[in-house]
Short mmCIF file of C-alpha atoms in Angstrom, two decimals:
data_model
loop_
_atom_site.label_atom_id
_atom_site.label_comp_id
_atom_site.label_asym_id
_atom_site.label_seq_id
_atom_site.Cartn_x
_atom_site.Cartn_y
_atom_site.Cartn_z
CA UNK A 1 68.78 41.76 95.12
CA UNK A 2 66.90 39.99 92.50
CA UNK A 3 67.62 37.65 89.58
CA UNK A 4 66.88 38.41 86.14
CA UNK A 5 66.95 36.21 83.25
CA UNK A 6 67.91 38.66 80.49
CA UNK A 7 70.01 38.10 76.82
CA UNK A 8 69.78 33.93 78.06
CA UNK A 9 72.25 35.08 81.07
CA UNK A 10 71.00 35.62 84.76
CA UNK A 11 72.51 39.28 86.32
CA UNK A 12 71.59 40.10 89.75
CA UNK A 13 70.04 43.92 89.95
CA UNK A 14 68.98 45.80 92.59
CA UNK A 15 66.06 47.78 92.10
CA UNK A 16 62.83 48.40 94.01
CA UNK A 17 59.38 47.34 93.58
CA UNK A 18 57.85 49.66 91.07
CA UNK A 19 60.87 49.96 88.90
CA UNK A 20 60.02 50.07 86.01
CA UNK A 21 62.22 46.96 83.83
CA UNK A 22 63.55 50.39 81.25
CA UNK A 23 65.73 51.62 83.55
CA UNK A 24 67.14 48.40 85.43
CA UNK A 25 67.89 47.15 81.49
CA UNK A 26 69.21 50.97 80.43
CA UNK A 27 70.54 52.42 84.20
CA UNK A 28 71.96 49.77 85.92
CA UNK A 29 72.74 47.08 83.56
CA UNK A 30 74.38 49.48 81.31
CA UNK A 31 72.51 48.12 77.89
CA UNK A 32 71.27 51.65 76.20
CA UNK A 33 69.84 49.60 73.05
CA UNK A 34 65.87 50.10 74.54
CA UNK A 35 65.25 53.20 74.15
CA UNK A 36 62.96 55.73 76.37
CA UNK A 37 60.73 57.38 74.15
CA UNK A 38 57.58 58.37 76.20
CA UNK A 39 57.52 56.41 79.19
CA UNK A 40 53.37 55.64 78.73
CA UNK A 41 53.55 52.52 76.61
CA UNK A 42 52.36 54.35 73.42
CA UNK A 43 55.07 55.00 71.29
CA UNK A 44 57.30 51.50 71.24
CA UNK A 45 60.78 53.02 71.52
CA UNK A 46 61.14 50.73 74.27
CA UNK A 47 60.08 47.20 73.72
CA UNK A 48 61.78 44.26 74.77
CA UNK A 49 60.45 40.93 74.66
CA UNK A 50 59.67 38.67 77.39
CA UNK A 51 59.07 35.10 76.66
CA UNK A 52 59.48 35.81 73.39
CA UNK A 53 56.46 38.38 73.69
CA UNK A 54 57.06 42.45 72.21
CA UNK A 55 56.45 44.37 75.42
CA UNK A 56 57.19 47.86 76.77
CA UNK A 57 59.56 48.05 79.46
CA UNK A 58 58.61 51.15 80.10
CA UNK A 59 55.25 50.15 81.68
CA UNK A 60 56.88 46.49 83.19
CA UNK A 61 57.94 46.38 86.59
CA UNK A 62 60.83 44.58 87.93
CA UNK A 63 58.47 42.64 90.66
CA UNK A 64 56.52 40.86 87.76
CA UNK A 65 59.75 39.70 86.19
CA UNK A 66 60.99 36.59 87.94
CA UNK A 67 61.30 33.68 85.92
CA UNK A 68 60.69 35.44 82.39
CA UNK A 69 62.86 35.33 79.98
CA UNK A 70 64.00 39.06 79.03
CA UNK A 71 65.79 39.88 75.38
CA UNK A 72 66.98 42.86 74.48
CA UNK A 73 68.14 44.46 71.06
CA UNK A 74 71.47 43.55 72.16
CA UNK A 75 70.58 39.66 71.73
CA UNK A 76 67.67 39.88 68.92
CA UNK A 77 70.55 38.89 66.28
CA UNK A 78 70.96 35.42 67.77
CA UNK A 79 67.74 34.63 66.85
CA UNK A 80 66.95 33.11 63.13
CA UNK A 81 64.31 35.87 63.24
CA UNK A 82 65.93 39.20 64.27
CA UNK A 83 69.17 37.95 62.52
CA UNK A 84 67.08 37.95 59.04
CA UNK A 85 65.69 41.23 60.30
CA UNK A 86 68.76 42.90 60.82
CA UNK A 87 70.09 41.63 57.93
CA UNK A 88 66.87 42.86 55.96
CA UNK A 89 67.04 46.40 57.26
CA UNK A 90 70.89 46.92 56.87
CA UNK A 91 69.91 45.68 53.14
CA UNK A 92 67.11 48.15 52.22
CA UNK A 93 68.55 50.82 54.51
CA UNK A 94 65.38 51.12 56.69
CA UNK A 95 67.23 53.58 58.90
CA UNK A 96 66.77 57.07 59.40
CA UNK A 97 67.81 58.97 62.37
CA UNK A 98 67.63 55.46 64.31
CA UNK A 99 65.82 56.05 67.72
CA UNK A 100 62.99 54.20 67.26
CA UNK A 101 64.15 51.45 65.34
CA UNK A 102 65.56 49.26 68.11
CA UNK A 103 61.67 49.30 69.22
CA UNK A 104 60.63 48.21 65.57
CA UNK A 105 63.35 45.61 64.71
CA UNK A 106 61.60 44.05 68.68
CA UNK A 107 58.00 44.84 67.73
CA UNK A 108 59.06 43.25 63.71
CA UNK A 109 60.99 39.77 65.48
CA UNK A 110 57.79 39.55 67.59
CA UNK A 111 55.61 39.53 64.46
CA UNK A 112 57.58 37.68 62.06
CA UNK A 113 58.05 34.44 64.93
CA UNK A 114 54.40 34.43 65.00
CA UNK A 115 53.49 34.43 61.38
CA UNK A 116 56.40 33.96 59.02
CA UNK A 117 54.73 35.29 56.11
CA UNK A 118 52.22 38.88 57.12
CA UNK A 119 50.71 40.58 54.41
CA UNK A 120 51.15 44.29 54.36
CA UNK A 121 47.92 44.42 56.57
CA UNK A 122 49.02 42.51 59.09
CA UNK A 123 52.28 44.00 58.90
CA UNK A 124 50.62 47.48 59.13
CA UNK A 125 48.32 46.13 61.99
CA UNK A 126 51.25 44.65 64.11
CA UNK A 127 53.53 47.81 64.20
CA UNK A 128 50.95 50.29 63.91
CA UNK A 129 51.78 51.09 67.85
CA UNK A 130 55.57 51.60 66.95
CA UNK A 131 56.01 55.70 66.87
CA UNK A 132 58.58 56.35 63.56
CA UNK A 133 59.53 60.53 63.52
CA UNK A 134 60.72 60.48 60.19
CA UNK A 135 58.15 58.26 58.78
CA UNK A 136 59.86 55.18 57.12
CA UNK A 137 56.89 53.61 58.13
CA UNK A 138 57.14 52.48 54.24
CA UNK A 139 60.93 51.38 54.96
CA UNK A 140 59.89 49.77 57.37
CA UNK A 141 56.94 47.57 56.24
CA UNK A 142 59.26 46.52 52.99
CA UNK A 143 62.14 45.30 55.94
CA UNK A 144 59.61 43.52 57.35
CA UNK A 145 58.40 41.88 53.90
CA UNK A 146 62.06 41.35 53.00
CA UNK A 147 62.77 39.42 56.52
CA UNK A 148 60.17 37.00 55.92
CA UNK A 149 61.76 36.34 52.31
CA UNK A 150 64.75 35.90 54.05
CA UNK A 151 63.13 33.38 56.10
CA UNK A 152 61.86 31.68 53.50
CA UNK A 153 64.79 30.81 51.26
#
């Protein structure tokens, strides 16, 4: 058995060495937010962040984990920062078919705690690895923009 801290909670999981953190969050712990998209690192569907970090779980293992500080998409909202981006992207509808965007609304918290107001550069820059299907990259990028004004007022 180890201890994880994950969501500001500690759970107890039981997974081997070389399990990956994706499916101890998704499998055992129940917690289908992350999403697996392509299990290589490349595509984003499945970031979490530890220590406050955007990182793919997909590519984490559960040995590296003790004493980190795990959040998921199920806890981003009781942040400042991924309440005012949930709030931003249930405002401009940045939504399309949805399986990517738990990935984006981690990858977007991650940039917007590090530098509360990106141009669309840096906004481009920091979720270029972030794999959208059905291209509201544009969506996206304005949700982004419209988080940080959020912040702001």
């Amino acid at each position: 058995m180890r201890e994880l801290r994950l969501n500001g909670k500690t759970v107890k999981v039981d997974a081997a060495d070389g399990t990956p953190l994706l499916w101890v969050i998704r499998d055992e712990l129940k917690l289908t937010g992350t999403k697996f998209g392509c299990g290589v690192a490349a595509c984003g569907a499945c970031t979490v962040h530890l220590d406050g970090q955007p990182t793919r779980s997909c590519q984490t293992y559960i040995e590296d984990l003790e004493g980190i500080e795990i959040t998921t998409i199920e806890a981003i909202g009781a942040d400042r920062v991924g309440a005012a981006v949930q709030q931003a992207w249930t405002e401009l509808d940045v939504v399309q078919c949805g399986y990517c965007q738990s990935g984006q609304i981690m990858s977007a918290v991650g940039l917007l705690a590090a530098n509360a107001k990106p141009s669309p550069e840096e906004i481009d820059t920091h979720m270029w690895g972030n794999a959208c299907r059905c291209a509201t990259y544009q969506r996206i990028r304005a949700g982004v923009q419209r988080a940080a004004e959020i912040l702001e007022a």
